Coordinates of C-alpha atoms in Angstrom, one line a residue:
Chain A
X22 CA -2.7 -57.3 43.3
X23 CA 0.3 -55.9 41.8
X24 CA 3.0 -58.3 41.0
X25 CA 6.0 -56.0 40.8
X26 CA 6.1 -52.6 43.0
X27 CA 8.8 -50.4 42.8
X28 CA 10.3 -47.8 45.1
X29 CA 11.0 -45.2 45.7
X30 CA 8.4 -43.2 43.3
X31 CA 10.8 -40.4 42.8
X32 CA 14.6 -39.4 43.1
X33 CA 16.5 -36.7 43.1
X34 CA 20.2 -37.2 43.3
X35 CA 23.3 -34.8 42.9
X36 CA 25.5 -35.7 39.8
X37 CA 28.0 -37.9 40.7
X38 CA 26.0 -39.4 43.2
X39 CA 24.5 -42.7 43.7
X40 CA 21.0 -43.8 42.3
X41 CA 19.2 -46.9 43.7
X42 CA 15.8 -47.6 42.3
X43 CA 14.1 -51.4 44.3
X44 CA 11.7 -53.5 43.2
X45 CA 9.7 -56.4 44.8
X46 CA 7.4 -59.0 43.4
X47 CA 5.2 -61.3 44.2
X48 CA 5.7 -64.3 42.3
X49 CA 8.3 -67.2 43.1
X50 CA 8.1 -68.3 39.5
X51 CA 9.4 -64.9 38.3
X52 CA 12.6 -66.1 36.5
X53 CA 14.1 -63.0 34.4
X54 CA 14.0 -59.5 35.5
X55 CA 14.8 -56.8 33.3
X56 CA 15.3 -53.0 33.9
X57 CA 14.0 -50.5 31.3
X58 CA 14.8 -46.6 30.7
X59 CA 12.6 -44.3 29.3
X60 CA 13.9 -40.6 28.3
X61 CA 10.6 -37.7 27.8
X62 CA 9.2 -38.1 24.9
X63 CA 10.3 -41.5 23.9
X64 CA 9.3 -45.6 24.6
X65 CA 11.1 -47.3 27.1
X66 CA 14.4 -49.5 26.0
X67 CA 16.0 -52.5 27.6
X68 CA 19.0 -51.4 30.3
X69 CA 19.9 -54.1 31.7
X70 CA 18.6 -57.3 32.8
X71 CA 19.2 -60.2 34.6
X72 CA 18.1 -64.0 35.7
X73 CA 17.7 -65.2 39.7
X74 CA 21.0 -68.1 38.9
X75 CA 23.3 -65.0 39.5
X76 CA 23.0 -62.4 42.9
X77 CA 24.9 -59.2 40.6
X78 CA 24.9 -58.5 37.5
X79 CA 27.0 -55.2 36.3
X80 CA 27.3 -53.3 32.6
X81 CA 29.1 -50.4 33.1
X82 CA 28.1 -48.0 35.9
X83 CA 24.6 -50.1 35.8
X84 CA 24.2 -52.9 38.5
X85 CA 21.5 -55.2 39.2
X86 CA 21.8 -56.6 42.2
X87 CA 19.0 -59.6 43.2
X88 CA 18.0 -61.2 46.5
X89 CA 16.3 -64.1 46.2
X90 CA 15.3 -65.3 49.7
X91 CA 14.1 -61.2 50.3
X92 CA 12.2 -61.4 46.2
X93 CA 13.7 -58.1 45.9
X94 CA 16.0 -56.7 43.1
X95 CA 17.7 -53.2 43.1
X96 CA 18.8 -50.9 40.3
X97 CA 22.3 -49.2 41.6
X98 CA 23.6 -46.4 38.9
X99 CA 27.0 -45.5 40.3
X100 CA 28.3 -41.9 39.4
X101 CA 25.0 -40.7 38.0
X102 CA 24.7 -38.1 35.3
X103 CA 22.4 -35.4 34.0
X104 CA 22.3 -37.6 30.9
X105 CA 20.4 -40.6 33.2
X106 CA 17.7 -38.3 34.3
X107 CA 14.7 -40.9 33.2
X108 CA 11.7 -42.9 34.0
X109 CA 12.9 -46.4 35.1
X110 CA 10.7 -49.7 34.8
X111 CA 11.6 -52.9 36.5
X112 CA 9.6 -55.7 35.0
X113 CA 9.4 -59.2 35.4
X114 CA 8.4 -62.4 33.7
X115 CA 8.3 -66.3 33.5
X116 CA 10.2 -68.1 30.6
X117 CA 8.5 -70.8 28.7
X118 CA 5.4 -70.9 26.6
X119 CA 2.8 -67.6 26.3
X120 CA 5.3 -65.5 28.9
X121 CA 4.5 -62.3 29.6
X122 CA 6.3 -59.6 31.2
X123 CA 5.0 -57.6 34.1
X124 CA 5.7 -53.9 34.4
X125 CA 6.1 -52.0 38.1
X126 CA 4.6 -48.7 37.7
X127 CA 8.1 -46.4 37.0
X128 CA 10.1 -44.1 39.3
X129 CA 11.5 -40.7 37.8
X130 CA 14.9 -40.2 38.5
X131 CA 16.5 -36.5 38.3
X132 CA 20.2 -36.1 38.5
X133 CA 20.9 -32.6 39.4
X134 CA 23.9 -31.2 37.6
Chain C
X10 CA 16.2 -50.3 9.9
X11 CA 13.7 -48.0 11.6
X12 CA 11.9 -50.5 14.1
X13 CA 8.8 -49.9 15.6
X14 CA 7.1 -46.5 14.2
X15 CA 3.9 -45.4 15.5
X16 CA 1.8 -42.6 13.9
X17 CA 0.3 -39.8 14.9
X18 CA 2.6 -38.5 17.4
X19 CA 0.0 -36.7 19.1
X20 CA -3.9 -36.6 18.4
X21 CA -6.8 -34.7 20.2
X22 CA -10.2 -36.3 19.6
X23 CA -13.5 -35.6 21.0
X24 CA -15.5 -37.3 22.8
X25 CA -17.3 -40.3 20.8
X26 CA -15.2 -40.0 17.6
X27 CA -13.0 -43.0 16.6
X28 CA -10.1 -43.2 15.4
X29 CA -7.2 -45.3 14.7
X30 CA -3.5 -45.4 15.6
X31 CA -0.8 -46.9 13.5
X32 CA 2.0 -49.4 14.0
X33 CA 4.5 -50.6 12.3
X34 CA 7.8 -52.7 12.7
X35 CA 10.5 -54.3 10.1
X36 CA 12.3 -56.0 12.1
X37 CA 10.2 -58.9 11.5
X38 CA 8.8 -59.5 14.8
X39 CA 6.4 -61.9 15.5
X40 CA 5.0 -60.5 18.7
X41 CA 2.8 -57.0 18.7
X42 CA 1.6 -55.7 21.6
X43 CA -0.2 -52.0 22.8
X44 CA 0.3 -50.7 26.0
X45 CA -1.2 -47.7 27.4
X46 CA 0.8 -45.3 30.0
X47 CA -0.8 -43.5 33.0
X48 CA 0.5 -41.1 35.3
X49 CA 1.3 -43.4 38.6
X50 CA -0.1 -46.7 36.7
X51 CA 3.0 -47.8 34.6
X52 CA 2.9 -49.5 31.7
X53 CA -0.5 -51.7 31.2
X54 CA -0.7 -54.1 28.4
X55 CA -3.8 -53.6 25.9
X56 CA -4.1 -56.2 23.3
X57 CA -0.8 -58.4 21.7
X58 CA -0.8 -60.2 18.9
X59 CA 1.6 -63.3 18.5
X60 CA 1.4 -63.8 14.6
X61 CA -0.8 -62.3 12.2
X62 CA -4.5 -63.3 12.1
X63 CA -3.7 -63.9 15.9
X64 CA -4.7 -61.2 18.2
X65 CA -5.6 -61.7 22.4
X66 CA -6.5 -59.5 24.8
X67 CA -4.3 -58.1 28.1
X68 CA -5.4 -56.0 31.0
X69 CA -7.5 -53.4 29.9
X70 CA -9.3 -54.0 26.5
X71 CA -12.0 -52.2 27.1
X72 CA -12.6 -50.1 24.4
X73 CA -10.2 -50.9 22.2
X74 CA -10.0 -53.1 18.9
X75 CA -7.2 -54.5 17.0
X76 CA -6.3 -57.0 13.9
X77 CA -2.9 -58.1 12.8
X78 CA -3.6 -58.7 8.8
X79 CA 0.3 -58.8 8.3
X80 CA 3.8 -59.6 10.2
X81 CA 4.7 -56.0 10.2
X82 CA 1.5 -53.7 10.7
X83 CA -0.6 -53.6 14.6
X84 CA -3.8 -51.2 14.5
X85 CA -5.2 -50.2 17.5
X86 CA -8.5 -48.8 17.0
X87 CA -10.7 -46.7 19.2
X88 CA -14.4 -47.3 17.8
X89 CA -16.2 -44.2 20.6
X90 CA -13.1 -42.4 22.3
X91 CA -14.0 -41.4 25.9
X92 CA -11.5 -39.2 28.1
X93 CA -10.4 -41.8 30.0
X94 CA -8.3 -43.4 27.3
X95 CA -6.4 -39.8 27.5
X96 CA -3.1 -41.4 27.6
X97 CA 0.0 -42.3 26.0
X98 CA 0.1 -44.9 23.7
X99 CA 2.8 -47.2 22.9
X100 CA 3.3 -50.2 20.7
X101 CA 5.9 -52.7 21.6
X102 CA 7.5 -55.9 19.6
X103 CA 9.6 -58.5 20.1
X104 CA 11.2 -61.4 17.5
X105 CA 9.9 -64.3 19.5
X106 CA 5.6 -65.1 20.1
X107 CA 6.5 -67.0 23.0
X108 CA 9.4 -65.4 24.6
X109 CA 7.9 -61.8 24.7
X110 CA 10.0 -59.7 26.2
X111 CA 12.3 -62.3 28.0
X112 CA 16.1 -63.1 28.0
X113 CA 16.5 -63.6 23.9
X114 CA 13.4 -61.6 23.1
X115 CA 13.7 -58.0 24.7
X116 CA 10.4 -55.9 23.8
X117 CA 11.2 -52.8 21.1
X118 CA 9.2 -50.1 21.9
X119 CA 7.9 -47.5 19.6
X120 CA 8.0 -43.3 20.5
X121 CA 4.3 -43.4 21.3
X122 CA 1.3 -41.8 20.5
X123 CA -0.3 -38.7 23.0
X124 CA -4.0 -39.0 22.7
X125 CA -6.4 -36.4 24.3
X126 CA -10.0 -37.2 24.5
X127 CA -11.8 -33.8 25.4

C-alpha cells in the first residue's frame, strides 16, 4: 500500500502561471512533510517543508498548504519559471526514534517559457 | 565542503558482473542510506546505515550488499548484477541516526550513479 501518492503525474504550465503539485497519505501519525526538488541530472534537495500544527506554510513564491481533516497537502508555486522545471517529491515521516521518511513517486513539472 | 559524492557517474555492466558503487560525505553525518530511482516508482530506500558498523535493510535489498567501516564512506555493492537493478542510484545522508530526514535532519542527497545492466 502506498503511504504517500502524489498527483498529478505530470504538468505543464505556462511561465508565469500557477503550479500545484498534491499529495495524500495514508497514515495519521505522519507528523512532518517535506517537499523535495530534483533538477536532470542531479539528487533531490529539500524545498520546503512543513509540520500538521500549522495549515500554510510560505518561502517565497513556494507554498505548502496542509489539510488535516482531508490528509492532504499541496505544493502551490506562484509565478512559475523555466528555471522550476523539475521532478518534485512530497515525502512524509514520523518524528521520534528510528523515523523514516516516505517518498510519493515524483511528478515532472515543465514550465513553458 | 563537498557533501555527499558518489562515484562513477555512470556505469554499464553485464549481466552477472559485480561491482561496487562509492559514497562518501564530510559533513559528518551519521545516517547513510541508498536509494534506488525508477521511472513511475519514486524514490525506494535500499539499505541505511545509522553509524558505522551499523547497517539495516529498507525496501528492496535484494541483491544488494553494504558495510559502513567509517562515519564518512557507504558502499553499496552489487555481488551478480541483473538488468533489473538498471536504475539510478543515489546515496542520501543526514546529521541525525534517528531523525533521518525529518524537521532538524533534512536528507543530503548525492548526484547519483546511472547503472545499466545489459
Amino acid at each position: 500500500q502506498q503511504q504517500v501518492k502524489q498527483s498529478p503525474q505530470s504538468l505543464i504550465v505556462q511561465k508565469g502561471g500557477i503550479s500545484i503539485i498534491n499529495c495524500a497519505y495514508e497514515n495519521t501519525a505522519f507528523d512532518y512533510f517535506p517537499w523535495y526538488q530534483q533538477f536532470p541530472g542531479k539528487g533531490p534537495a529539500l524545498l520546503i517543508a512543513i509540520r500538521p500544527d500549522v495549515s500554510e506554510k510560505k518561502e517565497g513564491r513556494f507554498t505548502i498548504s496542509f489539510n488535516k481533516s482531508a490528509k492532504q497537502f499541496s505544493l502551490h508555486i506562484m509565478d512559475s519559471q523555466p528555471g522550476d522545471s523539475a521532478t518534485y517529491f512530497c515525502a512524509a515521516s514520523i518524528s521520534g526514534a528510528n523515523s523514516k521518511l516516505t517518498f510519493g513517486k515524483g511528478i515532472t513539472l515543465s514550465v513553458r517559457p | 565542503n563537498a557533501g555527499v559524492t558518489q562515484t562513477p557517474k555512470f556505469q554499464v555492466l553485464k549481466t552477472g558482473q559485480s561491482m561496487t558503487l562509492q559514497c562518501a560525505q564530510d559533513m559528518n553525518h551519521e545516517y547513510m542510506s541508498w536509494y534506488r530511482q525508477d521511472p513511475g516508482m519514486g524514490l525506494r530506500l535500499i539499505h541505511y546505515s545509522v553509524g558505522a558498523g551499523i547497517t539495516d535493510q529498507g525496501e528492496v535489498p535484494n541483491g544488494y550488499n553494504v558495510s559502513r567501516s567509517t562515519t564518512e564512506d557507504f558502499p553499496l555493492r552489487l555481488l551478480s548484477a541483473a538488468p533489473s537493478q538498471t536504475s539510478v542510484y543515489f546515496c542520501a545522508s543526514s546529521y541525525s541516526p534517528i531523525d533521518r530526514g525529518g524537521l532538524n535532519s533534512p536528507l543530503h542527497f548525492g548526484n547519483g550513479t546511472r547503472l545499466t545492466v545489459t
